[in-house]
């Protein structure tokens, strides 16, 4: 079983002692999660285990990154199940703090990254990324990892954290990990558990629309508008698709592309399937899928 900590002070001391008692450089990998783990998280864990002496998984459903009316209350939680998965994957430490531990007082700090925090996801989910930034930096301060692992599935979050770390000269290496998909292409997410059986088929339209855009790109259509329209058109033809919040294309630095796109640019989408809001993204490339 991984060693479970609920208190900031305890996990901090434990990791500090491990580092002090180690003879050589001792590396710590952190996999921040909100729990209800799936293969996507396990991929982050596997990567961390390859690169570090110990792997810490944090499990905390961070209230600050949920807006009013969002799914904070119903977000799936099952610590027993998560611990069993961590044990099987060989995780060393699980840090699952309480709200009182993390936010003994209502924080007065607000962290925003210009050009990232308030666009796309940030525009639809006001305050979401300042909540993410705060909890991620708190976890970095508590665990003091050498490396931290984030899935490309939450691409805007990844870019936000990369930029924070760069701008603050934070001594942690951010390791991006490619999105894990089910065999049928659906990107793994804890929120997939909300999908009703008949909605899942419609959710697949997101992945399939990426393949359509990818094909257009490969045969030489590099117009952002054409690719975005093809995606919207395909997804919206499916039942249970309630609303498409956005389809946009960004470059590596998260600049929104309105004209020509090129290899390496990312298509980002957010779609409501019934009452479930899914996000996904796709890297444009000339390679075969
Ligand atoms: O990606 C997530 O699960 C969360 O946003 C994170 C990074 C654990 C912060 O709460």
PDB file of C-alpha atoms and ligand atoms in Angstrom:
ATOM      1  CA  UNK A   1       0.000   0.000   0.000  1.00  0.00           C
ATOM      2  CA  UNK A   2       1.219   3.537  -0.645  1.00  0.00           C
ATOM      3  CA  UNK A   3       1.739   5.616   2.497  1.00  0.00           C
ATOM      4  CA  UNK A   4      -1.336   7.806   2.875  1.00  0.00           C
ATOM      5  CA  UNK A   5      -1.092  11.345   4.251  1.00  0.00           C
ATOM      6  CA  UNK A   6      -3.975  13.670   5.030  1.00  0.00           C
ATOM      7  CA  UNK A   7      -1.978  16.523   6.556  1.00  0.00           C
ATOM      8  CA  UNK A   8       0.355  19.011   4.871  1.00  0.00           C
ATOM      9  CA  UNK A   9       2.849  18.956   7.723  1.00  0.00           C
ATOM     10  CA  UNK A  10       3.090  15.139   7.709  1.00  0.00           C
ATOM     11  CA  UNK A  11       3.669  14.653   4.001  1.00  0.00           C
ATOM     12  CA  UNK A  12       6.151  17.520   3.942  1.00  0.00           C
ATOM     13  CA  UNK A  13       8.183  16.063   6.847  1.00  0.00           C
ATOM     14  CA  UNK A  14       8.093  12.558   5.446  1.00  0.00           C
ATOM     15  CA  UNK A  15       9.444  13.639   2.040  1.00  0.00           C
ATOM     16  CA  UNK A  16      12.014  15.924   3.669  1.00  0.00           C
ATOM     17  CA  UNK A  17      13.288  13.033   5.795  1.00  0.00           C
ATOM     18  CA  UNK A  18      13.453  10.706   2.816  1.00  0.00           C
ATOM     19  CA  UNK A  19      15.561  13.256   0.978  1.00  0.00           C
ATOM     20  CA  UNK A  20      17.858  13.839   3.948  1.00  0.00           C
ATOM     21  CA  UNK A  21      18.430  10.171   4.626  1.00  0.00           C
ATOM     22  CA  UNK A  22      19.157   9.352   0.968  1.00  0.00           C
ATOM     23  CA  UNK A  23      22.830   9.124   0.091  1.00  0.00           C
ATOM     24  CA  UNK A  24      22.587  10.547  -3.385  1.00  0.00           C
ATOM     25  CA  UNK A  25      20.297  12.873  -5.228  1.00  0.00           C
ATOM     26  CA  UNK A  26      16.789  11.781  -4.516  1.00  0.00           C
ATOM     27  CA  UNK A  27      14.155  12.642  -7.070  1.00  0.00           C
ATOM     28  CA  UNK A  28      10.465  13.063  -6.373  1.00  0.00           C
ATOM     29  CA  UNK A  29       7.759  12.913  -9.036  1.00  0.00           C
ATOM     30  CA  UNK A  30       4.326  14.427  -8.379  1.00  0.00           C
ATOM     31  CA  UNK A  31       1.138  13.402 -10.156  1.00  0.00           C
ATOM     32  CA  UNK A  32      -1.574  15.910  -9.148  1.00  0.00           C
ATOM     33  CA  UNK A  33      -5.099  14.500  -9.548  1.00  0.00           C
ATOM     34  CA  UNK A  34      -8.648  15.025  -8.376  1.00  0.00           C
ATOM     35  CA  UNK A  35      -9.035  11.295  -7.874  1.00  0.00           C
ATOM     36  CA  UNK A  36     -11.407   8.781  -9.415  1.00  0.00           C
ATOM     37  CA  UNK A  37      -8.320   7.561 -11.191  1.00  0.00           C
ATOM     38  CA  UNK A  38      -8.278   6.011 -14.647  1.00  0.00           C
ATOM     39  CA  UNK A  39      -5.690   4.758 -17.141  1.00  0.00           C
ATOM     40  CA  UNK A  40      -4.842   8.339 -18.094  1.00  0.00           C
ATOM     41  CA  UNK A  41      -3.660   9.000 -14.537  1.00  0.00           C
ATOM     42  CA  UNK A  42      -1.890   5.658 -14.449  1.00  0.00           C
ATOM     43  CA  UNK A  43       0.071   6.668 -17.542  1.00  0.00           C
ATOM     44  CA  UNK A  44       1.292   9.738 -15.620  1.00  0.00           C
ATOM     45  CA  UNK A  45       2.251   7.469 -12.722  1.00  0.00           C
ATOM     46  CA  UNK A  46       4.154   5.067 -14.998  1.00  0.00           C
ATOM     47  CA  UNK A  47       6.103   7.966 -16.492  1.00  0.00           C
ATOM     48  CA  UNK A  48       6.912   9.338 -13.040  1.00  0.00           C
ATOM     49  CA  UNK A  49       8.062   5.958 -11.787  1.00  0.00           C
ATOM     50  CA  UNK A  50      10.471   5.641 -14.704  1.00  0.00           C
ATOM     51  CA  UNK A  51      12.010   9.034 -14.016  1.00  0.00           C
ATOM     52  CA  UNK A  52      12.035   9.372 -10.207  1.00  0.00           C
ATOM     53  CA  UNK A  53      12.984   7.586  -7.009  1.00  0.00           C
ATOM     54  CA  UNK A  54       9.562   8.128  -5.492  1.00  0.00           C
ATOM     55  CA  UNK A  55       6.187   8.971  -6.914  1.00  0.00           C
ATOM     56  CA  UNK A  56       3.606  10.993  -5.029  1.00  0.00           C
ATOM     57  CA  UNK A  57      -0.015  11.075  -6.187  1.00  0.00           C
ATOM     58  CA  UNK A  58      -2.131  13.880  -4.777  1.00  0.00           C
ATOM     59  CA  UNK A  59      -5.887  13.383  -4.649  1.00  0.00           C
ATOM     60  CA  UNK A  60      -7.908  16.495  -3.971  1.00  0.00           C
ATOM     61  CA  UNK A  61     -11.114  17.774  -5.510  1.00  0.00           C
ATOM     62  CA  UNK A  62     -10.226  21.441  -5.472  1.00  0.00           C
ATOM     63  CA  UNK A  63     -13.374  23.525  -4.814  1.00  0.00           C
ATOM     64  CA  UNK A  64     -11.708  26.691  -6.086  1.00  0.00           C
ATOM     65  CA  UNK A  65     -11.524  25.490  -9.662  1.00  0.00           C
ATOM     66  CA  UNK A  66     -15.269  24.795  -9.902  1.00  0.00           C
ATOM     67  CA  UNK A  67     -17.622  27.622 -10.752  1.00  0.00           C
ATOM     68  CA  UNK A  68     -21.163  28.150  -9.456  1.00  0.00           C
ATOM     69  CA  UNK A  69     -23.501  25.506 -10.860  1.00  0.00           C
ATOM     70  CA  UNK A  70     -20.636  23.262 -11.952  1.00  0.00           C
ATOM     71  CA  UNK A  71     -20.174  19.630 -10.895  1.00  0.00           C
ATOM     72  CA  UNK A  72     -18.165  20.055  -7.665  1.00  0.00           C
ATOM     73  CA  UNK A  73     -20.765  18.226  -5.565  1.00  0.00           C
ATOM     74  CA  UNK A  74     -21.276  15.346  -7.945  1.00  0.00           C
ATOM     75  CA  UNK A  75     -17.633  14.964  -9.003  1.00  0.00           C
ATOM     76  CA  UNK A  76     -16.898  11.232  -8.501  1.00  0.00           C
ATOM     77  CA  UNK A  77     -14.923  10.379  -5.347  1.00  0.00           C
ATOM     78  CA  UNK A  78     -13.726   6.960  -4.170  1.00  0.00           C
ATOM     79  CA  UNK A  79     -10.538   7.002  -2.107  1.00  0.00           C
ATOM     80  CA  UNK A  80     -10.538   3.234  -1.464  1.00  0.00           C
ATOM     81  CA  UNK A  81     -10.638   2.497  -5.169  1.00  0.00           C
ATOM     82  CA  UNK A  82      -7.952   5.126  -5.882  1.00  0.00           C
ATOM     83  CA  UNK A  83      -5.664   3.692  -3.204  1.00  0.00           C
ATOM     84  CA  UNK A  84      -6.033   0.206  -4.657  1.00  0.00           C
ATOM     85  CA  UNK A  85      -5.102   1.505  -8.113  1.00  0.00           C
ATOM     86  CA  UNK A  86      -2.124   3.370  -6.659  1.00  0.00           C
ATOM     87  CA  UNK A  87      -0.986   0.250  -4.867  1.00  0.00           C
ATOM     88  CA  UNK A  88      -1.150  -1.788  -8.053  1.00  0.00           C
ATOM     89  CA  UNK A  89       0.827   0.868  -9.926  1.00  0.00           C
ATOM     90  CA  UNK A  90       3.509   1.005  -7.225  1.00  0.00           C
ATOM     91  CA  UNK A  91       2.841   4.584  -6.068  1.00  0.00           C
ATOM     92  CA  UNK A  92       4.898   5.401  -2.962  1.00  0.00           C
ATOM     93  CA  UNK A  93       2.866   8.194  -1.384  1.00  0.00           C
ATOM     94  CA  UNK A  94      -0.739   9.330  -1.681  1.00  0.00           C
ATOM     95  CA  UNK A  95      -1.490  12.798  -0.387  1.00  0.00           C
ATOM     96  CA  UNK A  96      -5.254  13.206   0.070  1.00  0.00           C
ATOM     97  CA  UNK A  97      -5.743  16.346   2.155  1.00  0.00           C
ATOM     98  CA  UNK A  98      -8.961  17.729   3.595  1.00  0.00           C
ATOM     99  CA  UNK A  99     -10.306  21.164   2.645  1.00  0.00           C
ATOM    100  CA  UNK A 100      -9.261  22.534   6.058  1.00  0.00           C
ATOM    101  CA  UNK A 101      -5.672  21.462   5.417  1.00  0.00           C
ATOM    102  CA  UNK A 102      -5.487  23.093   2.025  1.00  0.00           C
ATOM    103  CA  UNK A 103      -7.580  26.182   2.666  1.00  0.00           C
ATOM    104  CA  UNK A 104      -7.486  26.958   6.396  1.00  0.00           C
ATOM    105  CA  UNK A 105      -8.559  30.466   5.333  1.00  0.00           C
ATOM    106  CA  UNK A 106     -10.204  31.731   2.188  1.00  0.00           C
ATOM    107  CA  UNK A 107      -7.221  32.548  -0.048  1.00  0.00           C
ATOM    108  CA  UNK A 108      -6.727  36.159  -1.062  1.00  0.00           C
ATOM    109  CA  UNK A 109      -4.153  35.352  -3.717  1.00  0.00           C
ATOM    110  CA  UNK A 110      -5.265  35.200  -7.309  1.00  0.00           C
ATOM    111  CA  UNK A 111      -2.923  33.951 -10.001  1.00  0.00           C
ATOM    112  CA  UNK A 112      -3.631  34.589 -13.657  1.00  0.00           C
ATOM    113  CA  UNK A 113      -1.563  34.094 -16.757  1.00  0.00           C
ATOM    114  CA  UNK A 114      -2.267  36.681 -19.396  1.00  0.00           C
ATOM    115  CA  UNK A 115      -3.562  35.207 -22.634  1.00  0.00           C
ATOM    116  CA  UNK A 116      -4.238  31.803 -21.086  1.00  0.00           C
ATOM    117  CA  UNK A 117      -6.337  32.102 -17.917  1.00  0.00           C
ATOM    118  CA  UNK A 118      -9.223  34.032 -19.414  1.00  0.00           C
ATOM    119  CA  UNK A 119      -9.668  32.579 -22.886  1.00  0.00           C
ATOM    120  CA  UNK A 120     -11.471  29.420 -24.120  1.00  0.00           C
ATOM    121  CA  UNK A 121     -11.926  27.226 -20.995  1.00  0.00           C
ATOM    122  CA  UNK A 122     -11.154  30.282 -18.879  1.00  0.00           C
ATOM    123  CA  UNK A 123     -13.821  32.343 -20.649  1.00  0.00           C
ATOM    124  CA  UNK A 124     -16.469  29.656 -20.175  1.00  0.00           C
ATOM    125  CA  UNK A 125     -15.377  28.780 -16.631  1.00  0.00           C
ATOM    126  CA  UNK A 126     -14.679  32.065 -14.869  1.00  0.00           C
ATOM    127  CA  UNK A 127     -12.083  31.662 -12.126  1.00  0.00           C
ATOM    128  CA  UNK A 128     -11.303  28.063 -13.088  1.00  0.00           C
ATOM    129  CA  UNK A 129      -7.664  28.627 -13.950  1.00  0.00           C
ATOM    130  CA  UNK A 130      -6.882  30.836 -10.964  1.00  0.00           C
ATOM    131  CA  UNK A 131      -8.183  27.925  -8.859  1.00  0.00           C
ATOM    132  CA  UNK A 132      -6.004  25.481 -10.782  1.00  0.00           C
ATOM    133  CA  UNK A 133      -2.933  27.735 -10.544  1.00  0.00           C
ATOM    134  CA  UNK A 134      -3.348  28.154  -6.804  1.00  0.00           C
ATOM    135  CA  UNK A 135      -3.755  24.480  -5.958  1.00  0.00           C
ATOM    136  CA  UNK A 136      -0.947  23.375  -8.283  1.00  0.00           C
ATOM    137  CA  UNK A 137       1.486  25.910  -6.808  1.00  0.00           C
ATOM    138  CA  UNK A 138       0.398  24.917  -3.288  1.00  0.00           C
ATOM    139  CA  UNK A 139       1.035  21.256  -4.109  1.00  0.00           C
ATOM    140  CA  UNK A 140       4.435  22.170  -5.528  1.00  0.00           C
ATOM    141  CA  UNK A 141       5.254  24.017  -2.306  1.00  0.00           C
ATOM    142  CA  UNK A 142       4.070  21.145  -0.139  1.00  0.00           C
ATOM    143  CA  UNK A 143       5.659  18.231  -2.015  1.00  0.00           C
ATOM    144  CA  UNK A 144       8.567  20.115  -3.644  1.00  0.00           C
ATOM    145  CA  UNK A 145       8.783  17.681  -6.534  1.00  0.00           C
ATOM    146  CA  UNK A 146      11.601  17.562  -9.046  1.00  0.00           C
ATOM    147  CA  UNK A 147       9.122  16.711 -11.775  1.00  0.00           C
ATOM    148  CA  UNK A 148       5.359  17.031 -12.098  1.00  0.00           C
ATOM    149  CA  UNK A 149       3.207  15.181 -14.607  1.00  0.00           C
ATOM    150  CA  UNK A 150       0.233  16.609 -16.481  1.00  0.00           C
ATOM    151  CA  UNK A 151      -1.905  15.080 -19.212  1.00  0.00           C
ATOM    152  CA  UNK A 152      -2.145  16.792 -22.586  1.00  0.00           C
ATOM    153  CA  UNK A 153      -5.885  16.096 -22.377  1.00  0.00           C
ATOM    154  CA  UNK A 154      -6.162  19.343 -20.364  1.00  0.00           C
ATOM    155  CA  UNK A 155      -3.994  21.200 -22.823  1.00  0.00           C
ATOM    156  CA  UNK A 156      -4.820  24.717 -21.664  1.00  0.00           C
ATOM    157  CA  UNK A 157      -4.090  23.715 -18.068  1.00  0.00           C
ATOM    158  CA  UNK A 158      -0.752  22.269 -19.166  1.00  0.00           C
ATOM    159  CA  UNK A 159       0.169  25.489 -20.984  1.00  0.00           C
ATOM    160  CA  UNK A 160      -0.886  27.559 -17.962  1.00  0.00           C
ATOM    161  CA  UNK A 161       1.324  25.550 -15.629  1.00  0.00           C
ATOM    162  CA  UNK A 162       4.279  25.532 -18.009  1.00  0.00           C
ATOM    163  CA  UNK A 163       4.039  29.310 -18.227  1.00  0.00           C
ATOM    164  CA  UNK A 164       3.678  29.765 -14.451  1.00  0.00           C
ATOM    165  CA  UNK A 165       6.748  27.656 -13.825  1.00  0.00           C
ATOM    166  CA  UNK A 166       8.723  29.540 -16.459  1.00  0.00           C
ATOM    167  CA  UNK A 167       7.664  33.011 -15.276  1.00  0.00           C
ATOM    168  CA  UNK A 168       8.218  32.214 -11.585  1.00  0.00           C
ATOM    169  CA  UNK A 169      11.507  30.305 -12.197  1.00  0.00           C
ATOM    170  CA  UNK A 170       9.943  27.466 -10.278  1.00  0.00           C
ATOM    171  CA  UNK A 171      12.409  24.577  -9.752  1.00  0.00           C
ATOM    172  CA  UNK A 172      10.211  21.834 -11.152  1.00  0.00           C
ATOM    173  CA  UNK A 173      10.219  20.121 -14.529  1.00  0.00           C
ATOM    174  CA  UNK A 174       6.784  19.892 -16.085  1.00  0.00           C
ATOM    175  CA  UNK A 175       6.401  16.634 -17.979  1.00  0.00           C
ATOM    176  CA  UNK A 176       3.524  16.535 -20.480  1.00  0.00           C
ATOM    177  CA  UNK A 177       1.983  13.126 -21.120  1.00  0.00           C
ATOM    178  CA  UNK A 178      -0.066  12.357 -24.262  1.00  0.00           C
ATOM    179  CA  UNK A 179      -3.803  11.818 -23.898  1.00  0.00           C
ATOM    180  CA  UNK A 180      -4.898   8.247 -23.266  1.00  0.00           C
ATOM    181  CA  UNK A 181      -7.960   7.202 -25.282  1.00  0.00           C
ATOM    182  CA  UNK A 182     -10.312   4.295 -25.098  1.00  0.00           C
ATOM    183  CA  UNK A 183     -10.113   1.873 -28.038  1.00  0.00           C
ATOM    184  CA  UNK A 184     -12.943   3.771 -29.714  1.00  0.00           C
ATOM    185  CA  UNK A 185     -11.089   7.095 -29.380  1.00  0.00           C
ATOM    186  CA  UNK A 186     -12.868   8.691 -26.418  1.00  0.00           C
ATOM    187  CA  UNK A 187     -10.305  10.592 -24.330  1.00  0.00           C
ATOM    188  CA  UNK A 188     -10.240   9.206 -20.787  1.00  0.00           C
ATOM    189  CA  UNK A 189     -11.701  11.521 -18.169  1.00  0.00           C
ATOM    190  CA  UNK A 190     -13.245  11.033 -14.745  1.00  0.00           C
ATOM    191  CA  UNK A 191     -16.239  12.940 -16.128  1.00  0.00           C
ATOM    192  CA  UNK A 192     -16.924  10.184 -18.693  1.00  0.00           C
ATOM    193  CA  UNK A 193     -18.715   8.397 -15.841  1.00  0.00           C
ATOM    194  CA  UNK A 194     -21.510  10.992 -16.214  1.00  0.00           C
ATOM    195  CA  UNK A 195     -22.264   9.863 -19.780  1.00  0.00           C
ATOM    196  CA  UNK A 196     -25.361   7.758 -20.260  1.00  0.00           C
ATOM    197  CA  UNK A 197     -24.925   4.744 -22.520  1.00  0.00           C
ATOM    198  CA  UNK A 198     -26.672   6.313 -25.506  1.00  0.00           C
ATOM    199  CA  UNK A 199     -24.675   9.535 -25.079  1.00  0.00           C
ATOM    200  CA  UNK A 200     -21.308   7.845 -25.350  1.00  0.00           C
ATOM    201  CA  UNK A 201     -21.725   7.203 -29.088  1.00  0.00           C
ATOM    202  CA  UNK A 202     -22.310  10.931 -29.595  1.00  0.00           C
ATOM    203  CA  UNK A 203     -19.256  11.732 -27.470  1.00  0.00           C
ATOM    204  CA  UNK A 204     -17.160   9.762 -29.962  1.00  0.00           C
ATOM    205  CA  UNK A 205     -17.998  12.387 -32.574  1.00  0.00           C
ATOM    206  CA  UNK A 206     -15.332  14.578 -30.950  1.00  0.00           C
ATOM    207  CA  UNK A 207     -12.488  12.173 -31.729  1.00  0.00           C
ATOM    208  CA  UNK A 208     -13.911  11.361 -35.137  1.00  0.00           C
ATOM    209  CA  UNK A 209     -14.172  15.045 -35.999  1.00  0.00           C
ATOM    210  CA  UNK A 210     -10.454  15.386 -35.244  1.00  0.00           C
ATOM    211  CA  UNK A 211      -9.719  12.650 -37.761  1.00  0.00           C
ATOM    212  CA  UNK A 212     -11.746  14.531 -40.372  1.00  0.00           C
ATOM    213  CA  UNK A 213      -9.827  17.763 -39.680  1.00  0.00           C
ATOM    214  CA  UNK A 214      -6.555  15.862 -39.703  1.00  0.00           C
ATOM    215  CA  UNK A 215      -7.377  14.413 -43.140  1.00  0.00           C
ATOM    216  CA  UNK A 216      -8.249  17.854 -44.519  1.00  0.00           C
ATOM    217  CA  UNK A 217      -4.978  19.201 -43.152  1.00  0.00           C
ATOM    218  CA  UNK A 218      -2.979  16.352 -44.666  1.00  0.00           C
ATOM    219  CA  UNK A 219      -4.368  16.925 -48.132  1.00  0.00           C
ATOM    220  CA  UNK A 220      -3.327  20.566 -47.919  1.00  0.00           C
ATOM    221  CA  UNK A 221      -6.205  22.520 -46.360  1.00  0.00           C
ATOM    222  CA  UNK A 222      -4.489  24.774 -43.835  1.00  0.00           C
ATOM    223  CA  UNK A 223      -7.317  27.263 -43.299  1.00  0.00           C
ATOM    224  CA  UNK A 224      -8.253  27.439 -39.615  1.00  0.00           C
ATOM    225  CA  UNK A 225     -11.868  28.352 -40.476  1.00  0.00           C
ATOM    226  CA  UNK A 226     -12.322  25.338 -42.771  1.00  0.00           C
ATOM    227  CA  UNK A 227     -11.007  22.877 -40.192  1.00  0.00           C
ATOM    228  CA  UNK A 228     -13.105  24.409 -37.405  1.00  0.00           C
ATOM    229  CA  UNK A 229     -16.242  24.405 -39.546  1.00  0.00           C
ATOM    230  CA  UNK A 230     -15.708  20.747 -40.535  1.00  0.00           C
ATOM    231  CA  UNK A 231     -15.430  19.826 -36.841  1.00  0.00           C
ATOM    232  CA  UNK A 232     -18.484  21.817 -35.756  1.00  0.00           C
ATOM    233  CA  UNK A 233     -20.514  20.506 -38.654  1.00  0.00           C
ATOM    234  CA  UNK A 234     -19.650  16.866 -37.897  1.00  0.00           C
ATOM    235  CA  UNK A 235     -20.155  17.032 -34.130  1.00  0.00           C
ATOM    236  CA  UNK A 236     -23.400  18.983 -34.283  1.00  0.00           C
ATOM    237  CA  UNK A 237     -25.012  16.330 -36.498  1.00  0.00           C
ATOM    238  CA  UNK A 238     -25.020  13.871 -33.573  1.00  0.00           C
ATOM    239  CA  UNK A 239     -27.895  13.335 -31.165  1.00  0.00           C
ATOM    240  CA  UNK A 240     -27.425  14.417 -27.510  1.00  0.00           C
ATOM    241  CA  UNK A 241     -24.995  17.168 -28.590  1.00  0.00           C
ATOM    242  CA  UNK A 242     -26.544  20.014 -26.648  1.00  0.00           C
ATOM    243  CA  UNK A 243     -24.031  22.746 -27.333  1.00  0.00           C
ATOM    244  CA  UNK A 244     -20.537  23.318 -28.668  1.00  0.00           C
ATOM    245  CA  UNK A 245     -18.863  25.864 -26.389  1.00  0.00           C
ATOM    246  CA  UNK A 246     -15.892  26.366 -28.691  1.00  0.00           C
ATOM    247  CA  UNK A 247     -13.711  24.914 -31.402  1.00  0.00           C
ATOM    248  CA  UNK A 248     -10.430  26.789 -31.708  1.00  0.00           C
ATOM    249  CA  UNK A 249      -6.899  26.204 -32.909  1.00  0.00           C
ATOM    250  CA  UNK A 250      -3.857  27.427 -30.983  1.00  0.00           C
ATOM    251  CA  UNK A 251      -0.113  27.290 -31.504  1.00  0.00           C
ATOM    252  CA  UNK A 252       2.505  26.000 -29.040  1.00  0.00           C
ATOM    253  CA  UNK A 253       2.444  29.328 -27.154  1.00  0.00           C
ATOM    254  CA  UNK A 254      -1.337  29.273 -26.957  1.00  0.00           C
ATOM    255  CA  UNK A 255      -1.915  32.013 -29.521  1.00  0.00           C
ATOM    256  CA  UNK A 256      -5.283  31.523 -31.208  1.00  0.00           C
ATOM    257  CA  UNK A 257      -4.880  30.900 -34.943  1.00  0.00           C
ATOM    258  CA  UNK A 258      -7.427  32.622 -37.139  1.00  0.00           C
ATOM    259  CA  UNK A 259      -5.710  32.250 -40.489  1.00  0.00           C
ATOM    260  CA  UNK A 260      -3.297  29.538 -41.604  1.00  0.00           C
ATOM    261  CA  UNK A 261      -2.514  26.570 -39.361  1.00  0.00           C
ATOM    262  CA  UNK A 262       0.638  24.487 -39.354  1.00  0.00           C
ATOM    263  CA  UNK A 263       1.969  21.197 -38.023  1.00  0.00           C
ATOM    264  CA  UNK A 264       2.067  21.174 -34.215  1.00  0.00           C
ATOM    265  CA  UNK A 265      -0.940  23.487 -33.797  1.00  0.00           C
ATOM    266  CA  UNK A 266      -3.710  22.161 -31.511  1.00  0.00           C
ATOM    267  CA  UNK A 267      -7.394  21.969 -32.093  1.00  0.00           C
ATOM    268  CA  UNK A 268      -9.263  22.490 -28.820  1.00  0.00           C
ATOM    269  CA  UNK A 269     -12.923  21.724 -28.296  1.00  0.00           C
ATOM    270  CA  UNK A 270     -15.483  21.838 -25.511  1.00  0.00           C
ATOM    271  CA  UNK A 271     -18.802  20.129 -26.141  1.00  0.00           C
ATOM    272  CA  UNK A 272     -21.890  19.433 -24.060  1.00  0.00           C
ATOM    273  CA  UNK A 273     -23.155  15.889 -24.524  1.00  0.00           C
ATOM    274  CA  UNK A 274     -26.427  15.924 -22.619  1.00  0.00           C
ATOM    275  CA  UNK A 275     -25.507  17.351 -19.215  1.00  0.00           C
ATOM    276  CA  UNK A 276     -21.847  16.407 -19.514  1.00  0.00           C
ATOM    277  CA  UNK A 277     -19.275  18.911 -20.654  1.00  0.00           C
ATOM    278  CA  UNK A 278     -16.299  17.263 -22.367  1.00  0.00           C
ATOM    279  CA  UNK A 279     -13.055  18.844 -23.511  1.00  0.00           C
ATOM    280  CA  UNK A 280     -10.531  17.319 -25.851  1.00  0.00           C
ATOM    281  CA  UNK A 281      -7.762  18.405 -28.193  1.00  0.00           C
ATOM    282  CA  UNK A 282      -5.759  17.227 -31.151  1.00  0.00           C
ATOM    283  CA  UNK A 283      -2.276  18.019 -32.446  1.00  0.00           C
ATOM    284  CA  UNK A 284      -2.239  18.624 -36.205  1.00  0.00           C
ATOM    285  CA  UNK A 285       0.452  16.604 -37.927  1.00  0.00           C
ATOM    286  CA  UNK A 286       1.395  15.132 -41.272  1.00  0.00           C
ATOM    287  CA  UNK A 287       1.907  11.705 -39.719  1.00  0.00           C
ATOM    288  CA  UNK A 288      -0.461   8.772 -40.195  1.00  0.00           C
ATOM    289  CA  UNK A 289      -2.960   8.365 -37.335  1.00  0.00           C
TER     290      UNK A 289
HETATM  291  O1  LIG B   1      -6.212  18.086 -13.903  1.00  0.00           O
HETATM  292  C1  LIG B   1      -6.690  17.963 -12.757  1.00  0.00           C
HETATM  293  O2  LIG B   1      -7.131  16.884 -12.353  1.00  0.00           O
HETATM  294  C2  LIG B   1      -6.726  19.165 -11.848  1.00  0.00           C
HETATM  295  O3  LIG B   1      -7.026  20.321 -12.537  1.00  0.00           O
HETATM  296  C3  LIG B   1      -5.435  19.329 -11.007  1.00  0.00           C
HETATM  297  C4  LIG B   1      -4.236  19.610 -11.888  1.00  0.00           C
HETATM  298  C5  LIG B   1      -5.201  18.098 -10.186  1.00  0.00           C
HETATM  299  C6  LIG B   1      -5.599  20.525 -10.065  1.00  0.00           C
HETATM  300  O4  LIG B   1      -6.672  20.347  -9.207  1.00  0.00           O
END
